[in-house]
XYZ file of C-alpha atoms in Angstrom:
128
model
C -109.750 33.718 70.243
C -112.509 36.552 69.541
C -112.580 38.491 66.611
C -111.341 41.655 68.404
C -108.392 39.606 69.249
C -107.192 38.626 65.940
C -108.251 42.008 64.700
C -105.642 43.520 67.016
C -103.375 40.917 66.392
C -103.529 41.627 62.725
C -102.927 45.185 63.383
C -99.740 44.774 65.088
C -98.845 42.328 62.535
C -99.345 44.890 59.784
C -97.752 47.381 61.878
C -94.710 45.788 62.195
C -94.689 44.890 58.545
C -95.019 48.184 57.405
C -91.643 49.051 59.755
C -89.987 46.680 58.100
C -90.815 47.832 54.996
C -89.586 51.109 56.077
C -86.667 49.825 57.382
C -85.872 47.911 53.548
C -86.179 51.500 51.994
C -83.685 53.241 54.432
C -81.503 50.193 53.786
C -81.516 50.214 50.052
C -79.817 53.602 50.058
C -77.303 52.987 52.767
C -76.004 49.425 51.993
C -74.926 50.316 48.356
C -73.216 53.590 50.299
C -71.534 51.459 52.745
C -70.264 48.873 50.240
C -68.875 51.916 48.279
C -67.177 53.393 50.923
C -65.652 49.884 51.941
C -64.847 48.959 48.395
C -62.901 52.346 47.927
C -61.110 51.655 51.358
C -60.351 47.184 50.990
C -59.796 47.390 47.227
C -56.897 46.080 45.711
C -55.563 49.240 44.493
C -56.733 49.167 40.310
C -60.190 49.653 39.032
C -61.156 46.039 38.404
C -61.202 45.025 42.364
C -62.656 47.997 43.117
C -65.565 47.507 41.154
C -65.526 43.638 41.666
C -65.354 44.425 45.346
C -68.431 47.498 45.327
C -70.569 44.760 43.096
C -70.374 41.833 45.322
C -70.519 43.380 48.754
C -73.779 45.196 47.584
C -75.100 41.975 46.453
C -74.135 40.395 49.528
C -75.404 43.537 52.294
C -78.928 43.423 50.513
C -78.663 39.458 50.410
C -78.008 39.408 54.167
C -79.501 42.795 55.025
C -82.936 42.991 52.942
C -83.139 39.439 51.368
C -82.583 37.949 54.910
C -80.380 34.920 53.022
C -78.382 32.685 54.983
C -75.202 34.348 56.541
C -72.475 31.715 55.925
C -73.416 31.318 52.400
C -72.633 34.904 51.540
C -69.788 34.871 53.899
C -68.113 31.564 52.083
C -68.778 33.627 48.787
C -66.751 36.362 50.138
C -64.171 34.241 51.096
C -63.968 33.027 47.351
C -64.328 36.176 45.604
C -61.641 37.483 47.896
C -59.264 34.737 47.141
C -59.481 35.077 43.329
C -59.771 38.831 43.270
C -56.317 39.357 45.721
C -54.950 36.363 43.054
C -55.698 37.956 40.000
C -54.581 41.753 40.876
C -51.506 40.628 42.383
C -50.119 37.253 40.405
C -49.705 35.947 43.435
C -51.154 35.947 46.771
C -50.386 39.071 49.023
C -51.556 37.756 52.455
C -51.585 41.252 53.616
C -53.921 42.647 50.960
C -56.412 39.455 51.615
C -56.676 39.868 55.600
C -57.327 43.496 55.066
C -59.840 43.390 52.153
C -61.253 39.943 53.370
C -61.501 41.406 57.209
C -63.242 44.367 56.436
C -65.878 42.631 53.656
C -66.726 39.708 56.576
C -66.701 42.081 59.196
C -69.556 44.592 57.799
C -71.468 41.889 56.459
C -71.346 39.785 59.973
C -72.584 43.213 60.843
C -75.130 43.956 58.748
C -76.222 40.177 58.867
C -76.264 39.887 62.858
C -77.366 43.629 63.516
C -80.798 43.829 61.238
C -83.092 41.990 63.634
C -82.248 44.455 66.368
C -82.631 47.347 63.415
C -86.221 45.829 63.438
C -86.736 46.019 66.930
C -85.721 49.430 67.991
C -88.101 50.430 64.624
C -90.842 48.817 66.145
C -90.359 50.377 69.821
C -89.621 53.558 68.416
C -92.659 53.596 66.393
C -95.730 55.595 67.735
């Protein structure tokens, strides 16, 4: 491989570094957003969950999102946060208020998880 070779290889390397870094920044606002938004919808109606909820689901969408940690760690934590959180706002377990806050944290983080490579890509393409 000539020099002019790796040189350009480098620069596309750097280029697509520097969209990913882009990409982080845009993320860093709009995860925390999202996991608001979600926490304030899946919550289980009293302050503690809702907070509870907006803390860990941030965690977890820049985990999955920025971090680039394994998926089904963060989505077996969510699955255990869930459990205690529906547990101790209710006394009991309300199967109704676990599908729907449990549904909608795995869903967006499956989301988020799954759909940041692609994020990537269309960066890249859409790049001049």
């Amino acid at each position: 491989m000539s020099n002019s070779d790796q040189d350009q290889l480098f620069s596309e390397l750097d280029k697509q570094r520097q969209n990913q870094l882009k990409v982080d920044r845009i993320l860093k606002i709009v995860l925390p957003l999202t996991a608001f938004l979600i926490s304030v919808i899946c919550a289980n109606l009293n302050w503690q969950s809702t907070l509870g909820t907006f803390v860990i689901l941030t965690i977890a969408f820049i985990a999955v999102g920025i971090k680039r940690q394994t998926l089904w760690y963060w989505l077996i934590i969510l699955v255990v946060y869930c459990t205690i959180d529906n547990y101790l706002s209710f006394g009991q377990f309300n199967l109704s208020a676990l599908r729907l806050q449990l549904g909608a944290m795995l869903l967006f983080t499956v989301m988020i998880g799954i759909g940041r490579p692609y994020i990537d890509r269309w960066f890249i393409k859409s790049a001049p």
